[in-house]
Tab-separated table of C-alpha atoms and ligand atoms in Angstrom:
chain	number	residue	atom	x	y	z
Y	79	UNK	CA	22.221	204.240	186.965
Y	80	UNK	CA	24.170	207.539	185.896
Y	81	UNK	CA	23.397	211.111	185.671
Y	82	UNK	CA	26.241	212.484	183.845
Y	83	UNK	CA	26.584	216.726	184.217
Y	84	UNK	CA	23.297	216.313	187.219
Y	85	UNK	CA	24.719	218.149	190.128
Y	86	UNK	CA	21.349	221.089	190.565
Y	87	UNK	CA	19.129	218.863	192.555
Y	88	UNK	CA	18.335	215.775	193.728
Y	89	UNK	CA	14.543	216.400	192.250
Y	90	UNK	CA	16.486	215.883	188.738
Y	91	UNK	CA	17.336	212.558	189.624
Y	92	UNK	CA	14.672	209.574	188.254
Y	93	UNK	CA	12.350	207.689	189.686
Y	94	UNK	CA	14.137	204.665	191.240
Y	95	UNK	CA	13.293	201.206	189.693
Y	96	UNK	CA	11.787	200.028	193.094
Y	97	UNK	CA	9.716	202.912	193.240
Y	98	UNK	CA	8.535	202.244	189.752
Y	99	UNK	CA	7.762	198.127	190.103
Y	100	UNK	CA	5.890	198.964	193.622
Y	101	UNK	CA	3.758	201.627	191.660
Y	102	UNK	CA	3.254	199.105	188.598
Y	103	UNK	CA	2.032	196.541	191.393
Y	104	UNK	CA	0.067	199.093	192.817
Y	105	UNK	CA	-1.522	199.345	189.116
Y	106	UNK	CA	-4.131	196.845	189.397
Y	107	UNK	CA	-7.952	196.303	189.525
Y	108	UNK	CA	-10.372	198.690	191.304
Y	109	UNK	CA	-9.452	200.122	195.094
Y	110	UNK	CA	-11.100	202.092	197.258
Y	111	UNK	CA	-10.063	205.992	196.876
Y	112	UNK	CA	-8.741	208.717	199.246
Y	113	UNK	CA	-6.545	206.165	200.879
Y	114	UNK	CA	-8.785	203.190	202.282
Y	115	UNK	CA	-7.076	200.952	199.937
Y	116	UNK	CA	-4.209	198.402	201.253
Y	117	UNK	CA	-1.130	200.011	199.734
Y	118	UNK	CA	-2.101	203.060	202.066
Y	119	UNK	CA	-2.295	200.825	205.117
Y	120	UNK	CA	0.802	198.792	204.231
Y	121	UNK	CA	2.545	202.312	204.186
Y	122	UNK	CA	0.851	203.547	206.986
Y	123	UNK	CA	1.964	200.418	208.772
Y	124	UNK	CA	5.752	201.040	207.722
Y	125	UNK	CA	5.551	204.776	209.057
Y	126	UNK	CA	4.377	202.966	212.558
Y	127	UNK	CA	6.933	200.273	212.796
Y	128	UNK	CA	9.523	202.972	212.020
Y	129	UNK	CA	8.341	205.901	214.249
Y	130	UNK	CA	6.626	204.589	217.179
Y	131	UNK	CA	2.930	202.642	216.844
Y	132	UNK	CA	2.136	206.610	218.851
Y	133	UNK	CA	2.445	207.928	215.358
Y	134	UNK	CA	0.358	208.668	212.713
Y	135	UNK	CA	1.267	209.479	209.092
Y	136	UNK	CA	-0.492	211.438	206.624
Y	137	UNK	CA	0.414	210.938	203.070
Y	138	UNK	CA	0.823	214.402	201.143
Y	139	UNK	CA	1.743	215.342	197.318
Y	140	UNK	CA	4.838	217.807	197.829
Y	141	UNK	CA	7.311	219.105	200.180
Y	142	UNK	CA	5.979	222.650	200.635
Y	143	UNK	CA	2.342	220.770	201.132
Y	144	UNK	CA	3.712	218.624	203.844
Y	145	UNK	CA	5.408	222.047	205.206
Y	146	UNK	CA	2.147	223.828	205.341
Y	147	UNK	CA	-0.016	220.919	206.990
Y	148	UNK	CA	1.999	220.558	209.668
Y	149	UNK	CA	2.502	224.071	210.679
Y	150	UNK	CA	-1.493	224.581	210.486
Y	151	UNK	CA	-1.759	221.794	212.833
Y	152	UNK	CA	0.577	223.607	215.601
Y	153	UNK	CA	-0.586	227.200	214.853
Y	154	UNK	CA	-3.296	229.638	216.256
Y	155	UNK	CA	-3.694	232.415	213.805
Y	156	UNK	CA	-1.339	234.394	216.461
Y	157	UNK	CA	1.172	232.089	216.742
Y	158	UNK	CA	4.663	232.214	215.154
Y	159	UNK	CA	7.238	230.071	213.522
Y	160	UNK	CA	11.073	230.271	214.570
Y	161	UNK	CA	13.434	229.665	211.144
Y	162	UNK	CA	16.296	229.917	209.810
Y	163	UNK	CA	16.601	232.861	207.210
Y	164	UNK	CA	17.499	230.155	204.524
Y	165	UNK	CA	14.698	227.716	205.457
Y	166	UNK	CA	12.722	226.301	202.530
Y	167	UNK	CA	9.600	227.724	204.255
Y	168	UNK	CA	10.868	231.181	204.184
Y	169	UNK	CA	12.587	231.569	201.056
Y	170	UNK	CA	11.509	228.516	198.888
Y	171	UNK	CA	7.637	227.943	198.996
Y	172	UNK	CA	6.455	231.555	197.418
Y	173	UNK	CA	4.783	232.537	201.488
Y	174	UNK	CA	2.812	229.410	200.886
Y	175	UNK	CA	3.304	229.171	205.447
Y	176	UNK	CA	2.254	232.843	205.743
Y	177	UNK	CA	-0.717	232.663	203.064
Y	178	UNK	CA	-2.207	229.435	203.996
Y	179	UNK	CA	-1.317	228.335	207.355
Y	180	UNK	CA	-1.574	232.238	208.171
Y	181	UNK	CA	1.474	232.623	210.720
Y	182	UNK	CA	4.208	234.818	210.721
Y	183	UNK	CA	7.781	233.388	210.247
Y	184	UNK	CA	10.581	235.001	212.279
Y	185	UNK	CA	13.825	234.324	210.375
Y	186	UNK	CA	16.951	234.191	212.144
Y	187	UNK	CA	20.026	234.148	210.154
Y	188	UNK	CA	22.696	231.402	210.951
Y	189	UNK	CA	26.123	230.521	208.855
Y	190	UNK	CA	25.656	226.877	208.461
Y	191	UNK	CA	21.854	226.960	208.062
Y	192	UNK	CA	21.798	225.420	211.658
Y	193	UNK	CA	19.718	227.061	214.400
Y	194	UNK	CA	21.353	227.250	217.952
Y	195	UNK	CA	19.162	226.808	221.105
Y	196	UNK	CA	21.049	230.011	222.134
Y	197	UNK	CA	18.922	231.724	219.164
Y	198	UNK	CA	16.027	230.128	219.769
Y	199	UNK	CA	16.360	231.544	223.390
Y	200	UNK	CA	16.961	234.670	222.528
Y	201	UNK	CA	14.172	235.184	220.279
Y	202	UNK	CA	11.401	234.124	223.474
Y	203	UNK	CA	10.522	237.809	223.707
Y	204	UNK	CA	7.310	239.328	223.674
Y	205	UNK	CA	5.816	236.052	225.558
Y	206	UNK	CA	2.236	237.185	226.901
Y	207	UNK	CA	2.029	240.804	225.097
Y	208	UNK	CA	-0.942	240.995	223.297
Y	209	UNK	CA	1.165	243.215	220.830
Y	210	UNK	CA	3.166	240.691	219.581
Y	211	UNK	CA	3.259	237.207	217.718
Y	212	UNK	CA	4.037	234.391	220.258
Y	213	UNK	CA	6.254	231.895	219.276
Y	214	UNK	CA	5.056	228.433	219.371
Y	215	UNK	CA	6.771	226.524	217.076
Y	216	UNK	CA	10.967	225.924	215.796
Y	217	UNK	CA	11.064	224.628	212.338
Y	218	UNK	CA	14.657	222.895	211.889
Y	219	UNK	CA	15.715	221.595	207.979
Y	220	UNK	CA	17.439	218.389	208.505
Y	221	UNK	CA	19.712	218.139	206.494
Y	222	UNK	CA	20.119	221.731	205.767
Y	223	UNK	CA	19.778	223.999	203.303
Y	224	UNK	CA	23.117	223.738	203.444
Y	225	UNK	CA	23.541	220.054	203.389
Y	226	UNK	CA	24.654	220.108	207.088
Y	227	UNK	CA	23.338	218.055	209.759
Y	228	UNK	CA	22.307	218.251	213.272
Y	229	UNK	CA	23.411	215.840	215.145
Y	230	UNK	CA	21.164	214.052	217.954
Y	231	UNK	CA	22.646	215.672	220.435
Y	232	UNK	CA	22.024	219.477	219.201
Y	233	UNK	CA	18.497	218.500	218.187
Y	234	UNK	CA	17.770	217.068	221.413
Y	235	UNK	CA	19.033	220.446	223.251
Y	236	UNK	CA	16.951	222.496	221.090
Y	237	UNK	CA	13.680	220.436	221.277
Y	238	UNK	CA	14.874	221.028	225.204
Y	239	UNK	CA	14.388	224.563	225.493
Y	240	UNK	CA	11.483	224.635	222.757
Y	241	UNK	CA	9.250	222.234	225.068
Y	242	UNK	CA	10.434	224.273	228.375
Y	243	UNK	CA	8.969	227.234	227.057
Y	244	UNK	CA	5.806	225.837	225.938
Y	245	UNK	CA	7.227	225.433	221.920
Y	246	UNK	CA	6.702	222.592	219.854
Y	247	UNK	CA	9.416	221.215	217.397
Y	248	UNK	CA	8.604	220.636	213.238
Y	249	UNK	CA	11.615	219.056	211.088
Y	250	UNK	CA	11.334	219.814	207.343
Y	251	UNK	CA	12.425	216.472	206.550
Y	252	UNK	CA	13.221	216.735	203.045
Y	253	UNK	CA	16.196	215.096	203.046
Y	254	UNK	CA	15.380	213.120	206.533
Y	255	UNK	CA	16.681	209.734	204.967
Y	256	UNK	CA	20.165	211.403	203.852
Y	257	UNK	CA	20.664	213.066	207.371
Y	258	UNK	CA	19.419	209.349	209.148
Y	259	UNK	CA	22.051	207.941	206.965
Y	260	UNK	CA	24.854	210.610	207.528
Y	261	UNK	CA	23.986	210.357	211.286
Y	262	UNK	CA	23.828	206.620	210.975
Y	263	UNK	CA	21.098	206.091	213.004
Y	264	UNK	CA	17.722	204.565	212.681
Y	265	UNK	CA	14.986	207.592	211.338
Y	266	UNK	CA	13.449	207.295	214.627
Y	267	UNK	CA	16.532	208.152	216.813
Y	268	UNK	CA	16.936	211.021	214.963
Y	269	UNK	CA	13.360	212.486	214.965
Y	270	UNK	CA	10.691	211.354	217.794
Y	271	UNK	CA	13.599	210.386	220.137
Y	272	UNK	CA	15.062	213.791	220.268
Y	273	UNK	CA	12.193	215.461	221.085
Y	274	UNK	CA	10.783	216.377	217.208
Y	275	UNK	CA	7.476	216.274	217.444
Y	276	UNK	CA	6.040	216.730	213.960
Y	277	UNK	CA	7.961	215.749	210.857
Y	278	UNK	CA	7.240	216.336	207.093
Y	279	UNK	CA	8.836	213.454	205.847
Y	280	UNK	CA	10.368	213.716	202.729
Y	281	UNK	CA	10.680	210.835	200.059
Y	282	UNK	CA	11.077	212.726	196.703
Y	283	UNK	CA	14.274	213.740	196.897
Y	284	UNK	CA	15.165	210.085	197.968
Y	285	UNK	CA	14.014	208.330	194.684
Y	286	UNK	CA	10.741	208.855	194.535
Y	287	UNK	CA	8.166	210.088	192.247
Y	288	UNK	CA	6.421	212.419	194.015
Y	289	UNK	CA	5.106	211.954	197.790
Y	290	UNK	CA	5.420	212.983	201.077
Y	291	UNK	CA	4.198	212.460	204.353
Y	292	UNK	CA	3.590	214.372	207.713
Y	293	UNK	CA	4.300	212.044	210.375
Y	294	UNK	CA	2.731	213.621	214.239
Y	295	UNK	CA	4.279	211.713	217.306
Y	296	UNK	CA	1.630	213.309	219.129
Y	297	UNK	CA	-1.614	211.028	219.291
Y	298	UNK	CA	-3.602	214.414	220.194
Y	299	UNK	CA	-2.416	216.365	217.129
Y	300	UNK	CA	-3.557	213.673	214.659
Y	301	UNK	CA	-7.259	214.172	214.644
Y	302	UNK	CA	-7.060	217.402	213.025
Y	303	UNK	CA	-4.783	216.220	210.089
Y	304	UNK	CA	-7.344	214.596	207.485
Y	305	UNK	CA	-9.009	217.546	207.839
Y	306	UNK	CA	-6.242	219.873	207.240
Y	307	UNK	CA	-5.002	217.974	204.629
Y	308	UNK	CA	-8.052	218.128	202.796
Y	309	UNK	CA	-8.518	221.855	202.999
Y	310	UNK	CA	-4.872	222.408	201.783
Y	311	UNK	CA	-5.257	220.463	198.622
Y	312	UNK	CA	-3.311	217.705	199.495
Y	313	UNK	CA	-5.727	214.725	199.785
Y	314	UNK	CA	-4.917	212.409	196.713
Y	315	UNK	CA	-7.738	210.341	195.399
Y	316	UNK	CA	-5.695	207.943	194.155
Y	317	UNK	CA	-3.912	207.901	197.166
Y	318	UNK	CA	-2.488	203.867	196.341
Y	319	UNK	CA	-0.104	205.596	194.100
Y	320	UNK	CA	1.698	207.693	196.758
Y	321	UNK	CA	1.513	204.729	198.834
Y	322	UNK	CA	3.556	202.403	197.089
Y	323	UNK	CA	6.038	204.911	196.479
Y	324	UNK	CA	6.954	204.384	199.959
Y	325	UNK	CA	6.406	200.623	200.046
Y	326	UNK	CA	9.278	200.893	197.073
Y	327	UNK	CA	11.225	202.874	199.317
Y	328	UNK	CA	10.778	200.829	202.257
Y	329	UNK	CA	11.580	197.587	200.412
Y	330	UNK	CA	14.893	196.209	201.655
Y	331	UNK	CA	15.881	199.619	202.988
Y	332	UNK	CA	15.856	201.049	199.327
Y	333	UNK	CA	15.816	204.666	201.337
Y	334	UNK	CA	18.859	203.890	203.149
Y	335	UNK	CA	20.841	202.896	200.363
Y	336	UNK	CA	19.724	205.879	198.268
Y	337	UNK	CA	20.453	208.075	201.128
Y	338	UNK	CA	24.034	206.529	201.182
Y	339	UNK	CA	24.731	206.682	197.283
Y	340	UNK	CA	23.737	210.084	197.325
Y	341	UNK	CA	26.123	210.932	200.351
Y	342	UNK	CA	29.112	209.369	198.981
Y	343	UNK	CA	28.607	210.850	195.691
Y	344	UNK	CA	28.661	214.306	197.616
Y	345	UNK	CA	32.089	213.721	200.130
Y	346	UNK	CA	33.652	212.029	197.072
Y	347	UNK	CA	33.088	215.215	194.807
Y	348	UNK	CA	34.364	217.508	198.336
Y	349	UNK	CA	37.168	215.598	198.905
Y	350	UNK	CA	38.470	215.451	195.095
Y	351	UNK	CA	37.921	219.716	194.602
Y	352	UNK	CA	39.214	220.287	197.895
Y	353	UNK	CA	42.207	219.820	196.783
Y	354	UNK	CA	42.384	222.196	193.768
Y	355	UNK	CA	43.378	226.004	193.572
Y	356	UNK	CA	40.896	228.487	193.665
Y	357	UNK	CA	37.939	226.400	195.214
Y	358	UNK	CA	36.826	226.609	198.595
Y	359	UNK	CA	34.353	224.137	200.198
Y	360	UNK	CA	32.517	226.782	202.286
Y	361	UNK	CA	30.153	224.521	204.156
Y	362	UNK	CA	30.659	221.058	206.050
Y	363	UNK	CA	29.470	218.631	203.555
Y	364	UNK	CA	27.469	216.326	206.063
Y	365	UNK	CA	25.007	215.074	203.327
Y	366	UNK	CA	24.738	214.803	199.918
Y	367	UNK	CA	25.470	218.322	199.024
Y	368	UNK	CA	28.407	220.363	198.335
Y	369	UNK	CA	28.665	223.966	198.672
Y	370	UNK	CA	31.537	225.791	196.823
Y	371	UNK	CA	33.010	229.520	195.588
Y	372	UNK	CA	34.565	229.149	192.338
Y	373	UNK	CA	35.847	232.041	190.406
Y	374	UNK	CA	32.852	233.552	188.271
Y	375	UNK	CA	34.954	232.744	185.305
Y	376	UNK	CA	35.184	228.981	185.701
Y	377	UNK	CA	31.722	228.327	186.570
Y	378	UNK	CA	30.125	230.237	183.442
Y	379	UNK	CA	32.462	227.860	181.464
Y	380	UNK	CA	31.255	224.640	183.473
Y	381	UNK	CA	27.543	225.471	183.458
Y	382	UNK	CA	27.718	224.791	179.606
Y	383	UNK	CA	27.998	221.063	180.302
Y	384	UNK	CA	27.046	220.839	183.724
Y	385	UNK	CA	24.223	221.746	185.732
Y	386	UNK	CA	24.438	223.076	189.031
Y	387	UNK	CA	22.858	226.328	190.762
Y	388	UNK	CA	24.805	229.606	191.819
Y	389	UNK	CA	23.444	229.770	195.491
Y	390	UNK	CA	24.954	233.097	196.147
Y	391	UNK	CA	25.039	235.646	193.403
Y	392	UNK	CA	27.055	237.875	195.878
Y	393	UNK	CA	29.889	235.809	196.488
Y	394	UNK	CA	29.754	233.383	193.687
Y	395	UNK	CA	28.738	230.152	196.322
Y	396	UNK	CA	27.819	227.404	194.059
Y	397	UNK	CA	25.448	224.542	195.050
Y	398	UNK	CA	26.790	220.579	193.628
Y	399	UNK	CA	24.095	218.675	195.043
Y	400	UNK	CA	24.428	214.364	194.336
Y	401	UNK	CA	21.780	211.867	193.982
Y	402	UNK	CA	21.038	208.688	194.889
Y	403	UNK	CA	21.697	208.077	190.886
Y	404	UNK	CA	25.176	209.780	191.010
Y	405	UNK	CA	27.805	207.602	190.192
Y	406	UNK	CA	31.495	207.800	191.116
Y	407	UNK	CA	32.011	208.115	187.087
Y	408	UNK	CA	29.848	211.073	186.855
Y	409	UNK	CA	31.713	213.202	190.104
Y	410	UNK	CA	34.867	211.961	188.512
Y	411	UNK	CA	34.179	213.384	184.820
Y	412	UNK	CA	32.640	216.510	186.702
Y	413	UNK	CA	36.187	217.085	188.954
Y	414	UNK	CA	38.345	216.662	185.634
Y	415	UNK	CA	36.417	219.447	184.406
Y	416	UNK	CA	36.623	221.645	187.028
Y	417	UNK	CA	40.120	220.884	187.930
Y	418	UNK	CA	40.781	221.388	184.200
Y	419	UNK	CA	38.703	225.074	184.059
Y	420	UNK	CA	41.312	226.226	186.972
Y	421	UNK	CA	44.066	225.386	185.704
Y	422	UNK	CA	43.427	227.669	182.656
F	759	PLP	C1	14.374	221.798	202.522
F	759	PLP	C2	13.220	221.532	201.600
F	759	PLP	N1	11.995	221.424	202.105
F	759	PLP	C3	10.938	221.107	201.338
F	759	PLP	C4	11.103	220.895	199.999
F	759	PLP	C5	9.921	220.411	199.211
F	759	PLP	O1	9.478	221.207	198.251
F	759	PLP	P1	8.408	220.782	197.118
F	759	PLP	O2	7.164	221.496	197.475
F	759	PLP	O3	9.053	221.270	195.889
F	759	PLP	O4	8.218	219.298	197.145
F	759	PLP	C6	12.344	221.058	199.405
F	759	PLP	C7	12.521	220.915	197.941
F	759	PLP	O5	13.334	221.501	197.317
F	759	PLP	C8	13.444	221.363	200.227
F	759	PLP	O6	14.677	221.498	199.726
């Protein structure tokens, strides 16, 4: 496939062809609804070989659902969330975390959208007053916000501390297959086995049509999550259709090579516009984006056939985010414009 002038998001990309012939197979005769049908347990099944058979998976519409089920299932109403300032639950799901699963977030503002455990330490305080929120849960994006990625060893000292303070770890997993992929390790290694224990597992952005999942590594935290799901809306009735979504994706390790395609795309785009005047690559491109300041001028001018997002209106950052449908010809035909804008 091809997605000439698609650098805003990987949601603009399509639904990949696997995905679509495992939903047309899914598309037959009568099944049982809410997710006693086989295409749930065949996914179910997947999530089990590939996380642990301790896990349990609960298949949800949309990121910011998956986001909000698994924080209600960690969270007394006084509890807290630690976050990074630019984490999707702070800034991109319109307080959805505050309004429904009722906690406060405390953002803490890091460069590279990474948390340190050296934040995360400092920001114990308060533990025991009954004046103040008590922290109980780190939220990590992986990858980023800003297409970086932790790597095993950084998420493994951070789920450290968490647990030796009594915290519990979430991953917004949105792009979980791109950072398994940039990592190259198995999704397991870099989730459960460094100490995450709840995951919103994200398949969307991967080629997808539109599911999600929360995966708990916790047998005791799963009993609550039907219920939860239910009350936040995200119980599908024709829940075979989300399953075979990740049957599609599962299929000869169609998230893997997505994941890949779309992580190329972005280091071949980085490496090609490093090398022109008057851009700067202002983040490590670890995934499959590519953050960039351009002068104002030259991305006005390139917005008119391309799409791509101004991240920061203050300093001009621009966001180039690839797909697992990127091709080499569309970064190519995207560099000869820019290369060509600034050298105007
Ligand atoms: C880091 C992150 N988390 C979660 C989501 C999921 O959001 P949505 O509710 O749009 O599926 C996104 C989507 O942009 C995201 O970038």
């Amino acid at each position: 496939m091809s997605l000439p002038g698609e650098f805003a998001s990987d949601n603009a990309a399509p639904v990949h062809p696997v995905v679509m012939d495992a939903i047309a197979a899914a598309n037959t005769g009568a099944s049982p609804a809410y997710g006693a049908d086989p295409w749930t347990h065949r996914a179910e099944q997947w999530f089990a070989d590939t996380f642990g058979a301790e896990s349990s998976t609960t298949l949800v519409w949309n990121g910011t659902g998956a986001n909000v089920v698994a924080l209600r299932a960690l969270l007394k109403p006084w509890e807290a969330v630690l976050c990074t300032a630019q984490a999707h639950i702070n800034v991109d799901e319109c307080g959805a975390p505050e309004r429904i699963a009722g906690c406060k977030l405390v953002d803490l503002p890091t460069p590279g959208g990474k948390l340190t455990p050296a934040q995360v330490e400092a920001a114990l305080v308060g533990i025991g007053d009954q004046h103040r929120v008590q922290p109980r849960v780190v939220s990590l994006t992986q990858a980023t916000e800003y297409g970086t990625v932790y790597t095993r060893d950084e998420l493994r000292d951070i789920s450290d501390i968490a647990h030796r303070h009594g915290l519990l770890v979430h991953m917004d997993g949105a792009r979980i297959a791109n950072a398994a992929a940039a990592l190259g390790t198995s999704l397991r290694e870099c989730t459960v086995d460094v100490g995450i224990d709840v995951l919103s597992f994200g398949a969307t952005k991967n080629g997808a049509m539109g599911a999600e999942a929360v995966v708990v590594f916790d047998p005791a935290l799963a009993a609550s999550l039907p219920f939860l799901r239910k009350q936040t809306a995200q119980l599908a009735s024709k829940m075979r259709y989300l399953a075979a979504q990740f049957i599609g994706l599962a299929h000869d390790d169609t998230w893997l090579v997505n994941a890949r395609q779309a992580n190329a795309m972005a280091h071949r785009l980085a490496e090609a516009i490093r090398e022109i005047d008057g851009v700067t690559i202002t983040q490590s491109v670890d995934a499959n984006a590519v953050f960039a300041l351009l002068p104002r001028a030259a991305t006005e001018a390139l917005q008119r056939d391309f799409h791509f997002y101004v991240w920061d209106e203050v300093t001009g950052e621009v966001r180039l985010m690839c797909n697992w449908a990127t091709e080499p010809a569309d970064v190519d035909q995207f560099v000869a414009a820019i290369r060509a804008e600034l050298s105007r």
